[in-house]
């Protein structure tokens, strides 16, 4: 219990450090809030008129759960960049020289991803409400959808810590970011997978982002909920999303902590 309290306390210090950096750079905060508006306008109004939702329904209501899932997935890129920057600038070495829990640094970075995710989700929610998106299944289901999004973002943040420690420089991490975007596109985030080529549809249907998007549509009562003939992750999107997120945390988190500790012994 003492080790856990030590980790949580030291990790909280790192979270406050990252929040302070964000507040000192209001341009970054503004971009976090403006990006959702750009995505809603681009996909909801520019491309939305050319896309039909299976079973009918408003495209923007179909789109918003996908955008929420995309924002959750972006946690892997932002966390990787922050961790790689700290490694490249020698900040990690200074952390290791301090009397703090060894797991506090990875824990702090993943916890901060939830804080930055809160800002992102707030921006997306505001834009969604303006364009007419509404959850239709009550407060409990709405909260469950957002809880699932935060769980998924926390899981992919651990992957971001792992990648940041592996790249070891902000420039290398930045080059990885463009490869994350296609993962959110080859999914049901913006368009249904029914019209995709068979081989591409298989990839999209089993993409964890698709399961999260479908889970939010199911919980919020938005159009585009997959039917009985859909792939397994889309027939049971809530269960698959929770299970895949938990598995990622259980598998990746110990490896990320081990990599951080091992780097300190070089």
XYZ file of N, CA and C in Angstrom:
798
model
N 0.823 -1.206 0.000
C 0.000 0.000 0.000
C 0.866 1.269 0.000
N 1.993 1.219 0.732
C 2.874 2.388 0.770
C 3.413 2.710 -0.612
N 3.810 1.661 -1.361
C 4.334 1.865 -2.714
C 3.271 2.464 -3.623
N 2.034 1.987 -3.484
C 0.945 2.510 -4.316
C 0.691 3.982 -4.006
N 0.655 4.330 -2.708
C 0.438 5.726 -2.330
C 1.575 6.608 -2.848
N 2.799 6.083 -2.772
C 3.978 6.808 -3.263
C 3.857 7.048 -4.766
N 3.456 6.018 -5.501
C 3.300 6.131 -6.949
C 2.216 7.139 -7.303
N 1.078 7.052 -6.616
C -0.031 7.963 -6.906
C 0.356 9.404 -6.584
N 1.026 9.600 -5.439
C 1.429 10.953 -5.044
C 2.421 11.548 -6.028
N 3.459 10.787 -6.378
C 4.464 11.301 -7.314
C 3.874 11.466 -8.712
N 3.012 10.531 -9.096
C 2.355 10.663 -10.395
C 1.491 11.907 -10.469
N 0.836 12.254 -9.341
C 0.037 13.469 -9.308
C 0.868 14.722 -9.508
N 2.097 14.718 -8.992
C 2.996 15.857 -9.199
C 3.290 16.035 -10.688
N 3.508 14.923 -11.382
C 3.789 15.005 -12.819
C 2.571 15.483 -13.591
N 1.383 15.076 -13.159
C 0.160 15.552 -13.818
C 0.045 17.066 -13.673
N 0.297 17.569 -12.460
C 0.233 19.020 -12.239
C 1.291 19.743 -13.068
N 2.456 19.104 -13.249
C 3.506 19.701 -14.091
C 3.011 19.868 -15.522
N 2.379 18.846 -16.069
C 1.904 18.920 -17.450
C 0.752 19.906 -17.580
N -0.122 19.981 -16.582
C -1.226 20.948 -16.617
C -0.673 22.367 -16.597
N 0.338 22.585 -15.755
C 0.959 23.904 -15.697
C 1.565 24.298 -17.032
N 2.208 23.348 -17.709
C 2.795 23.635 -19.026
C 1.710 23.983 -20.039
N 0.582 23.277 -19.954
C -0.517 23.548 -20.885
C -1.099 24.940 -20.653
N -1.250 25.315 -19.392
C -1.814 26.631 -19.080
C -0.867 27.754 -19.467
N 0.449 27.474 -19.455
C 1.417 28.506 -19.847
C 1.504 28.684 -21.363
N 0.877 27.751 -22.087
C 0.877 27.844 -23.548
C -0.580 27.804 -24.031
N -1.294 28.910 -23.913
C -2.720 28.915 -24.267
C -2.987 28.569 -25.722
N -1.990 28.730 -26.574
C -2.176 28.352 -27.971
C -2.441 26.866 -28.116
N -1.730 26.047 -27.336
C -1.956 24.610 -27.381
C -3.356 24.266 -26.877
N -3.782 24.961 -25.807
C -5.118 24.722 -25.273
C -6.182 25.110 -26.286
N -5.968 26.226 -26.969
C -6.932 26.668 -27.982
C -7.026 25.668 -29.132
N -5.875 25.129 -29.536
C -5.891 24.152 -30.631
C -6.614 22.877 -30.220
N -6.477 22.494 -28.938
C -7.186 21.313 -28.443
C -8.690 21.501 -28.543
N -9.163 22.744 -28.374
C -10.597 23.016 -28.408
C -11.104 23.318 -29.816
N -10.240 23.880 -30.668
C -10.670 24.251 -32.014
C -10.668 23.078 -32.982
N -9.766 22.111 -32.769
C -9.685 20.977 -33.689
C -11.013 20.235 -33.828
N -11.731 19.951 -32.720
C -13.028 19.268 -32.882
C -13.993 20.039 -33.770
N -14.008 21.381 -33.649
C -14.902 22.179 -34.478
C -14.556 22.018 -35.959
N -13.256 21.995 -36.267
C -12.825 21.817 -37.653
C -13.258 20.452 -38.182
N -13.084 19.412 -37.368
C -13.464 18.066 -37.795
C -14.968 17.944 -38.013
N -15.741 18.547 -37.115
C -17.202 18.495 -37.265
C -17.628 19.203 -38.542
N -17.062 20.372 -38.807
C -17.427 21.114 -40.009
C -17.011 20.362 -41.268
N -15.798 19.814 -41.244
C -15.274 19.160 -42.439
C -16.040 17.890 -42.768
N -16.214 17.019 -41.769
C -16.861 15.740 -42.035
C -18.380 15.833 -41.967
N -18.893 16.651 -41.037
C -20.334 16.714 -40.869
C -21.045 17.473 -41.973
N -20.399 18.497 -42.520
C -21.068 19.338 -43.504
C -20.475 19.219 -44.900
N -19.156 19.059 -45.002
C -18.546 18.970 -46.333
C -18.756 17.589 -46.939
N -18.457 16.531 -46.154
C -18.575 15.172 -46.666
C -19.908 14.520 -46.311
N -20.575 15.024 -45.297
C -21.770 14.354 -44.789
C -22.893 14.239 -45.786
N -23.026 15.207 -46.696
C -24.128 15.167 -47.654
C -24.005 14.018 -48.645
N -22.803 13.463 -48.778
C -22.583 12.376 -49.742
C -22.615 11.003 -49.091
N -22.864 10.920 -47.787
C -22.805 9.654 -47.065
C -24.170 9.336 -46.483
N -24.644 8.117 -46.729
C -25.917 7.682 -46.162
C -25.661 6.686 -45.037
N -26.493 6.746 -44.021
C -26.363 5.873 -42.858
C -27.239 4.651 -43.053
N -26.700 3.430 -42.907
C -27.542 2.234 -43.020
C -28.703 2.282 -42.037
N -29.902 2.020 -42.542
C -31.076 2.052 -41.681
C -31.660 3.443 -41.518
N -31.022 4.442 -42.143
C -31.517 5.809 -42.049
C -31.008 6.529 -40.818
N -31.320 7.790 -40.731
C -30.872 8.594 -39.594
C -29.959 9.719 -40.034
N -29.776 10.671 -39.155
C -28.952 11.842 -39.446
C -27.475 11.474 -39.419
N -26.731 11.902 -40.458
C -25.321 11.519 -40.536
C -24.515 12.115 -39.397
N -24.835 13.336 -38.994
C -24.046 13.955 -37.935
C -24.225 13.230 -36.603
N -25.382 12.643 -36.374
C -25.555 11.825 -35.174
C -24.755 10.527 -35.289
N -24.627 10.004 -36.511
C -23.773 8.836 -36.751
C -22.307 9.204 -36.567
N -21.942 10.403 -37.008
C -20.545 10.822 -37.019
C -19.981 11.050 -35.623
N -20.745 11.664 -34.729
C -20.178 12.143 -33.470
C -19.560 11.025 -32.617
N -20.176 9.854 -32.450
C -19.484 8.800 -31.702
C -18.145 8.414 -32.322
N -18.071 8.442 -33.651
C -16.797 8.160 -34.309
C -15.747 9.208 -34.006
N -16.153 10.486 -33.967
C -15.205 11.544 -33.621
C -14.741 11.417 -32.170
N -15.651 11.055 -31.270
C -15.248 10.825 -29.884
C -14.209 9.699 -29.810
N -14.434 8.613 -30.557
C -13.478 7.503 -30.559
C -12.142 7.928 -31.150
N -12.193 8.773 -32.168
C -10.959 9.275 -32.779
C -10.168 10.108 -31.782
N -10.853 10.958 -31.033
C -10.184 11.769 -30.018
C -9.565 10.877 -28.946
N -10.287 9.833 -28.562
C -9.730 8.899 -27.574
C -8.463 8.238 -28.112
N -8.489 7.846 -29.373
C -7.342 7.181 -29.978
C -6.152 8.123 -30.111
N -6.406 9.420 -30.240
C -5.301 10.378 -30.396
C -4.405 10.429 -29.162
N -4.875 9.864 -28.042
C -4.055 9.837 -26.835
C -2.739 9.107 -27.015
N -2.695 8.143 -27.923
C -1.443 7.405 -28.124
C -0.386 8.326 -28.733
N -0.773 9.177 -29.674
C 0.188 10.064 -30.339
C 0.643 11.184 -29.408
N -0.299 11.818 -28.710
C 0.076 12.927 -27.835
C 0.952 12.457 -26.684
N 0.636 11.298 -26.111
C 1.453 10.779 -25.010
C 2.833 10.385 -25.494
N 2.901 9.732 -26.647
C 4.206 9.337 -27.194
C 5.084 10.554 -27.434
N 4.496 11.641 -27.944
C 5.272 12.847 -28.225
C 5.804 13.482 -26.941
N 4.954 13.561 -25.911
C 5.374 14.162 -24.644
C 6.471 13.328 -23.983
N 6.306 12.015 -23.966
C 7.304 11.144 -23.344
C 8.619 11.209 -24.113
N 8.554 11.131 -25.440
C 9.772 11.199 -26.253
C 10.483 12.540 -26.070
N 9.727 13.616 -25.929
C 10.329 14.926 -25.705
C 11.094 14.953 -24.378
N 10.487 14.399 -23.335
C 11.156 14.367 -22.034
C 12.407 13.492 -22.074
N 12.337 12.386 -22.808
C 13.516 11.525 -22.929
C 14.626 12.249 -23.679
N 14.280 12.870 -24.804
C 15.281 13.539 -25.627
C 15.940 14.717 -24.937
N 15.210 15.402 -24.067
C 15.752 16.572 -23.383
C 16.405 16.240 -22.041
N 16.448 14.965 -21.710
C 17.101 14.564 -20.472
C 16.252 14.712 -19.227
N 14.963 15.035 -19.404
C 14.082 15.201 -18.242
C 13.891 13.878 -17.518
N 13.791 12.802 -18.276
C 13.615 11.488 -17.659
C 14.794 11.136 -16.767
N 15.993 11.482 -17.189
C 17.178 11.192 -16.376
C 17.116 11.957 -15.057
N 16.630 13.196 -15.103
C 16.488 13.963 -13.861
C 15.437 13.348 -12.946
N 14.361 12.845 -13.549
C 13.336 12.179 -12.742
C 13.927 10.958 -12.021
N 14.766 10.212 -12.749
C 15.333 8.992 -12.152
C 16.297 9.312 -11.017
N 16.865 10.505 -11.035
C 17.799 10.881 -9.972
C 17.075 11.364 -8.714
N 15.770 11.541 -8.804
C 14.995 12.036 -7.663
C 14.457 10.874 -6.833
N 14.191 11.111 -5.546
C 13.614 10.061 -4.689
C 12.116 9.906 -4.938
N 11.772 9.262 -6.043
C 10.367 9.094 -6.404
C 10.146 7.670 -6.885
N 8.898 7.226 -6.835
C 8.564 5.868 -7.265
C 8.911 5.689 -8.732
N 9.508 4.549 -9.084
C 9.941 4.314 -10.456
C 8.758 4.285 -11.423
N 7.604 3.803 -10.973
C 6.454 3.725 -11.866
C 5.670 5.029 -11.929
N 6.066 6.037 -11.142
C 5.298 7.281 -11.070
C 5.310 8.037 -12.389
N 6.435 8.004 -13.110
C 6.529 8.763 -14.353
C 5.581 8.210 -15.420
N 5.615 6.899 -15.733
C 4.618 6.386 -16.686
C 3.186 6.583 -16.209
N 2.935 6.372 -14.916
C 1.589 6.558 -14.381
C 1.156 8.017 -14.521
N 2.067 8.942 -14.253
C 1.738 10.356 -14.374
C 1.398 10.755 -15.794
N 2.154 10.243 -16.757
C 1.890 10.585 -18.154
C 0.549 10.022 -18.619
N 0.219 8.807 -18.236
C -1.068 8.237 -18.650
C -2.224 8.933 -17.945
N -2.019 9.344 -16.698
C -3.072 10.076 -15.993
C -3.303 11.437 -16.633
N -2.213 12.089 -17.056
C -2.375 13.372 -17.725
C -3.110 13.220 -19.046
N -2.958 12.085 -19.704
C -3.694 11.848 -20.943
C -5.201 11.911 -20.705
N -5.634 11.487 -19.526
C -7.056 11.590 -19.194
C -7.463 13.053 -19.024
N -6.569 13.853 -18.435
C -6.871 15.274 -18.251
C -6.982 15.972 -19.604
N -6.006 15.728 -20.479
C -6.068 16.340 -21.810
C -7.252 15.792 -22.596
N -7.585 14.528 -22.364
C -8.754 13.952 -23.010
C -10.037 14.625 -22.564
N -10.095 15.020 -21.295
C -11.270 15.738 -20.795
C -11.470 17.038 -21.563
N -10.372 17.748 -21.828
C -10.458 18.989 -22.610
C -10.948 18.682 -24.024
N -10.366 17.653 -24.642
C -10.773 17.271 -25.995
C -12.244 16.884 -26.053
N -12.662 16.037 -25.118
C -14.046 15.571 -25.114
C -15.019 16.728 -24.868
N -14.611 17.677 -24.035
C -15.466 18.843 -23.792
C -15.666 19.642 -25.080
N -14.569 19.813 -25.845
C -14.676 20.526 -27.113
C -15.559 19.803 -28.108
N -15.388 18.474 -28.218
C -16.201 17.683 -29.143
C -17.663 17.719 -28.722
N -17.934 17.608 -27.421
C -19.309 17.613 -26.934
C -20.002 18.928 -27.255
N -19.290 20.037 -27.039
C -19.879 21.348 -27.338
C -20.238 21.454 -28.819
N -19.309 21.033 -29.688
C -19.578 21.073 -31.125
C -20.722 20.133 -31.499
N -20.746 18.963 -30.877
C -21.780 17.979 -31.188
C -23.166 18.500 -30.837
N -23.275 19.126 -29.689
C -24.576 19.660 -29.278
C -25.039 20.774 -30.205
N -24.095 21.575 -30.684
C -24.436 22.672 -31.590
C -24.992 22.142 -32.906
N -24.406 21.041 -33.433
C -24.843 20.522 -34.745
C -26.021 19.565 -34.634
N -26.529 19.356 -33.420
C -27.749 18.570 -33.285
C -27.602 17.183 -32.712
N -26.385 16.783 -32.324
C -26.212 15.458 -31.726
C -26.828 15.421 -30.334
N -27.498 14.315 -30.018
C -28.059 14.113 -28.694
C -27.951 12.639 -28.319
N -27.627 12.324 -27.073
C -27.771 10.945 -26.582
C -29.236 10.713 -26.235
N -29.735 9.520 -26.544
C -31.180 9.274 -26.440
C -31.549 8.206 -25.416
N -30.569 7.623 -24.734
C -30.879 6.494 -23.851
C -30.746 6.817 -22.367
N -30.754 8.073 -22.012
C -30.740 8.427 -20.600
C -29.349 8.735 -20.070
N -29.337 9.244 -18.839
C -28.103 9.706 -18.225
C -27.114 8.571 -17.974
N -27.603 7.424 -17.489
C -26.706 6.311 -17.153
C -25.978 5.800 -18.397
N -26.715 5.616 -19.500
C -26.086 5.128 -20.732
C -25.128 6.167 -21.301
N -25.485 7.447 -21.176
C -24.591 8.511 -21.645
C -23.281 8.496 -20.864
N -23.391 8.395 -19.539
C -22.197 8.341 -18.691
C -21.369 7.096 -18.997
N -22.037 5.974 -19.262
C -21.314 4.739 -19.586
C -20.520 4.900 -20.874
N -21.095 5.598 -21.851
C -20.369 5.832 -23.102
C -19.110 6.652 -22.890
N -19.224 7.713 -22.097
C -18.041 8.529 -21.828
C -17.032 7.775 -20.964
N -17.524 6.969 -20.041
C -16.606 6.160 -19.244
C -15.813 5.199 -20.103
N -16.462 4.619 -21.091
C -15.775 3.710 -22.015
C -14.714 4.460 -22.822
N -15.040 5.684 -23.239
C -14.068 6.492 -23.993
C -12.838 6.806 -23.154
N -13.041 7.156 -21.885
C -11.901 7.443 -21.012
C -11.075 6.175 -20.767
N -11.744 5.039 -20.614
C -11.009 3.776 -20.426
C -10.146 3.478 -21.646
N -10.708 3.656 -22.831
C -9.960 3.392 -24.061
C -8.793 4.366 -24.204
N -9.028 5.642 -23.886
C -7.939 6.623 -23.982
C -6.816 6.280 -23.002
N -7.178 5.836 -21.796
C -6.154 5.463 -20.822
C -5.343 4.265 -21.318
N -6.027 3.317 -21.951
C -5.331 2.135 -22.464
C -4.342 2.509 -23.566
N -4.775 3.334 -24.522
C -3.869 3.679 -25.622
C -2.769 4.628 -25.148
N -3.009 5.353 -24.042
C -1.946 6.211 -23.500
C -0.764 5.366 -23.044
N -1.015 4.177 -22.512
C 0.087 3.284 -22.132
C 0.886 2.874 -23.367
N 0.188 2.649 -24.484
C 0.909 2.370 -25.730
C 1.741 3.587 -26.135
N 1.224 4.791 -25.874
C 1.983 6.002 -26.167
C 3.242 6.112 -25.326
N 3.161 5.744 -24.046
C 4.351 5.741 -23.186
C 5.386 4.771 -23.743
N 4.937 3.610 -24.138
C 5.843 2.594 -24.691
C 6.537 3.103 -25.949
N 5.767 3.715 -26.841
C 6.341 4.232 -28.080
C 7.282 5.408 -27.806
N 6.905 6.281 -26.881
C 7.758 7.415 -26.556
C 9.101 6.991 -26.003
N 9.109 5.970 -25.151
C 10.362 5.457 -24.609
C 11.195 4.781 -25.692
N 10.505 4.167 -26.664
C 11.230 3.484 -27.741
C 11.834 4.480 -28.732
N 11.100 5.546 -29.076
C 11.596 6.522 -30.050
C 12.687 7.417 -29.459
N 12.502 7.849 -28.201
C 13.527 8.576 -27.468
C 13.830 9.973 -28.024
N 13.028 10.469 -28.952
C 13.208 11.849 -29.418
C 11.871 12.358 -29.935
N 11.637 13.656 -29.733
C 10.364 14.243 -30.146
C 10.193 14.186 -31.660
N 11.283 14.353 -32.404
C 11.203 14.333 -33.854
C 10.751 12.969 -34.362
N 11.319 11.897 -33.803
C 10.927 10.552 -34.218
C 9.470 10.278 -33.879
N 9.031 10.735 -32.701
C 7.635 10.547 -32.317
C 6.701 11.312 -33.243
N 7.093 12.514 -33.650
C 6.274 13.298 -34.570
C 6.105 12.586 -35.908
N 7.134 11.885 -36.347
C 7.037 11.148 -37.602
C 6.086 9.961 -37.495
N 5.825 9.506 -36.262
C 4.912 8.393 -36.063
C 3.452 8.818 -36.133
N 3.178 10.088 -35.844
C 1.802 10.577 -35.748
C 0.989 10.321 -37.021
N 1.540 10.586 -38.239
C 0.737 10.331 -39.445
C 0.281 8.889 -39.594
N 0.981 7.938 -38.965
C 0.582 6.540 -39.078
C -0.586 6.213 -38.150
N -0.847 7.073 -37.162
C -1.971 6.855 -36.262
C -3.278 7.243 -36.939
N -3.250 8.307 -37.743
C -4.472 8.808 -38.367
C -5.160 7.764 -39.242
N -4.432 7.010 -40.103
C -5.125 5.990 -40.895
C -5.840 4.938 -40.048
N -5.322 4.667 -38.851
C -5.983 3.680 -38.005
C -7.373 4.144 -37.592
N -7.551 5.454 -37.449
C -8.877 5.973 -37.117
C -9.759 6.103 -38.348
N -9.141 6.106 -39.535
C -9.912 6.222 -40.770
C -10.391 4.870 -41.267
N -9.532 3.827 -41.144
C -9.923 2.487 -41.580
C -10.743 1.863 -40.457
N -11.927 2.379 -40.293
C -12.838 1.971 -39.223
C -14.212 2.523 -39.591
N -15.163 2.376 -38.688
C -16.510 2.892 -38.948
C -16.698 4.273 -38.329
N -15.597 4.992 -38.121
C -15.680 6.297 -37.479
C -16.444 7.305 -38.333
N -16.133 7.386 -39.625
C -16.726 8.386 -40.497
C -17.713 7.814 -41.505
N -17.500 6.577 -41.901
C -18.401 5.946 -42.875
C -18.685 4.519 -42.427
N -19.851 3.981 -42.765
C -20.117 2.564 -42.480
C -19.140 1.683 -43.249
N -18.867 0.515 -42.712
C -17.910 -0.382 -43.358
C -18.545 -1.232 -44.454
N -19.862 -1.136 -44.618
C -20.548 -2.005 -45.586
C -20.034 -1.823 -47.006
N -19.680 -0.597 -47.389
C -19.268 -0.339 -48.759
C -17.792 -0.541 -49.023
N -17.031 -0.968 -48.028
C -15.598 -1.168 -48.217
C -15.326 -2.480 -48.938
N -14.143 -2.567 -49.547
C -13.705 -3.830 -50.147
C -13.661 -4.908 -49.065
N -13.957 -6.171 -49.412
C -14.055 -7.219 -48.390
C -12.836 -7.309 -47.473
N -11.626 -7.272 -48.051
C -10.428 -7.391 -47.215
C -10.270 -6.186 -46.298
N -10.636 -4.993 -46.805
C -10.518 -3.788 -45.990
C -11.597 -3.753 -44.918
N -12.769 -4.291 -45.236
C -13.858 -4.314 -44.261
C -13.498 -5.184 -43.069
N -12.798 -6.292 -43.320
C -12.381 -7.156 -42.207
C -11.463 -6.389 -41.260
N -10.509 -5.656 -41.830
C -9.600 -4.856 -41.001
C -10.377 -3.813 -40.215
N -11.297 -3.129 -40.906
C -12.063 -2.067 -40.253
C -12.959 -2.612 -39.152
N -13.610 -3.739 -39.407
C -14.534 -4.304 -38.412
C -13.813 -4.749 -37.146
N -12.565 -5.217 -37.287
C -11.811 -5.692 -36.124
C -10.893 -4.627 -35.539
N -10.958 -3.431 -36.078
C -10.213 -2.303 -35.526
C -10.851 -1.910 -34.183
N -10.074 -1.805 -33.109
C -10.665 -1.422 -31.815
C -11.416 -0.101 -31.859
N -11.004 0.801 -32.737
C -11.705 2.084 -32.857
C -13.137 1.872 -33.337
N -13.342 0.888 -34.215
C -14.693 0.577 -34.685
C -15.569 0.081 -33.542
N -15.004 -0.766 -32.695
C -15.780 -1.284 -31.565
C -16.177 -0.158 -30.618
N -15.251 0.770 -30.353
C -15.556 1.896 -29.462
C -16.616 2.789 -30.080
N -16.504 3.082 -31.376
C -17.511 3.899 -32.053
C -18.878 3.235 -31.992
N -18.921 1.934 -32.307
C -20.189 1.216 -32.282
C -20.762 1.130 -30.875
N -19.884 0.995 -29.879
C -20.342 0.937 -28.493
C -21.011 2.246 -28.089
N -20.416 3.368 -28.474
C -21.007 4.666 -28.146
C -22.332 4.860 -28.865
N -22.411 4.439 -30.131
C -23.684 4.552 -30.852
C -24.756 3.706 -30.178
N -24.372 2.540 -29.706
C -25.330 1.666 -29.028
C -25.793 2.282 -27.715
N -24.848 2.751 -26.919
C -25.191 3.303 -25.606
C -25.972 4.607 -25.721
N -25.669 5.401 -26.723
C -26.307 6.711 -26.865
C -27.542 6.682 -27.748
N -27.826 5.544 -28.377
C -29.001 5.456 -29.233
C -28.872 6.228 -30.525
N -27.641 6.362 -31.026
C -27.418 7.063 -32.292
C -27.527 6.091 -33.463
N -27.788 6.587 -34.669
C -27.936 5.693 -35.827
C -26.624 5.012 -36.192
N -26.771 3.899 -36.947
C -25.597 3.168 -37.409
C -25.217 2.002 -36.535
N -26.101 1.578 -35.624
C -25.807 0.415 -34.778
C -25.770 -0.829 -35.660
N -24.705 -1.627 -35.617
C -24.590 -2.797 -36.492
C -25.685 -3.827 -36.228
N -26.057 -4.552 -37.290
C -27.077 -5.589 -37.182
C -26.481 -6.935 -36.818
N -27.318 -7.951 -36.896
C -26.907 -9.302 -36.492
C -25.836 -9.891 -37.398
N -25.789 -9.469 -38.655
C -24.798 -10.023 -39.576
C -23.430 -9.388 -39.489
N -23.238 -8.469 -38.564
C -21.954 -7.768 -38.452
C -20.904 -8.666 -37.816
N -19.654 -8.227 -37.894
C -18.559 -8.973 -37.272
C -18.732 -8.980 -35.756
N -18.091 -9.951 -35.107
C -18.244 -10.137 -33.663
C -17.987 -8.865 -32.859
N -16.897 -8.102 -33.115
C -16.673 -6.898 -32.306
C -17.785 -5.869 -32.431
N -18.509 -5.882 -33.552
C -19.575 -4.913 -33.756
C -20.919 -5.425 -33.261
N -21.045 -6.731 -33.109
C -22.277 -7.276 -32.521
C -22.292 -7.093 -31.012
N -21.108 -7.109 -30.399
C -20.989 -6.926 -28.946
C -19.961 -5.827 -28.670
N -20.223 -4.618 -29.140
C -19.183 -3.577 -29.099
C -18.812 -3.132 -27.692
N -19.779 -3.071 -26.792
C -19.475 -2.607 -25.432
C -18.545 -3.585 -24.735
N -18.898 -4.868 -24.787
C -18.077 -5.881 -24.132
C -16.682 -5.964 -24.741
N -16.612 -5.903 -26.082
C -15.321 -5.989 -26.759
C -14.466 -4.760 -26.438
N -15.074 -3.586 -26.391
C -14.314 -2.370 -26.088
C -13.723 -2.409 -24.686
N -14.528 -2.814 -23.716
C -14.037 -2.901 -22.339
C -12.939 -3.949 -22.234
N -13.179 -5.124 -22.820
C -12.197 -6.207 -22.727
C -10.883 -5.835 -23.406
N -10.960 -5.262 -24.601
C -9.724 -4.916 -25.318
C -8.945 -3.830 -24.578
N -9.652 -2.868 -23.970
C -8.964 -1.812 -23.217
C -8.266 -2.382 -21.991
N -8.959 -3.253 -21.273
C -8.364 -3.862 -20.076
C -7.156 -4.716 -20.452
N -7.271 -5.470 -21.533
C -6.155 -6.314 -21.969
C -4.949 -5.447 -22.338
N -5.182 -4.332 -23.032
C -4.070 -3.436 -23.385
C -3.373 -2.904 -22.141
N -4.151 -2.509 -21.141
C -3.553 -1.984 -19.913
C -2.752 -3.065 -19.203
N -3.337 -4.243 -19.064
C -2.676 -5.335 -18.340
C -1.389 -5.766 -19.031
N -1.384 -5.772 -20.354
C -0.219 -6.245 -21.105
C 0.827 -5.140 -21.268
N 0.389 -3.948 -21.663
C 1.336 -2.899 -22.037
C 1.911 -2.169 -20.833
N 1.101 -1.921 -19.795
C 1.572 -1.127 -18.658
C 2.822 -1.720 -17.998
N 2.860 -3.023 -17.678
C 4.091 -3.564 -17.077
C 5.308 -3.445 -17.993
N 5.095 -3.605 -19.306
C 6.213 -3.486 -20.241
C 6.732 -2.053 -20.268
N 5.810 -1.071 -20.258
C 6.217 0.335 -20.276
C 6.990 0.698 -19.009
N 6.519 0.234 -17.850
C 7.228 0.507 -16.587
C 8.596 -0.154 -16.607
N 8.672 -1.370 -17.111
C 9.957 -2.084 -17.193
C 10.925 -1.357 -18.116
N 10.435 -0.854 -19.248
C 11.301 -0.117 -20.170
C 11.834 1.154 -19.522
N 10.991 1.845 -18.771
C 11.427 3.065 -18.091
C 12.497 2.744 -17.056
N 12.289 1.682 -16.281
C 13.263 1.308 -15.252
C 14.558 0.808 -15.894
N 14.442 0.061 -16.959
C 15.627 -0.491 -17.636
C 16.462 0.628 -18.252
N 15.800 1.647 -18.796
C 16.545 2.769 -19.377
C 17.375 3.476 -18.332
N 16.895 3.468 -17.101
C 17.631 4.132 -16.029
C 18.871 3.374 -15.597
N 18.990 2.094 -15.971
C 20.150 1.310 -15.581
C 21.225 1.257 -16.671
N 20.991 1.944 -17.802
C 21.966 1.920 -18.889
C 23.188 2.767 -18.563
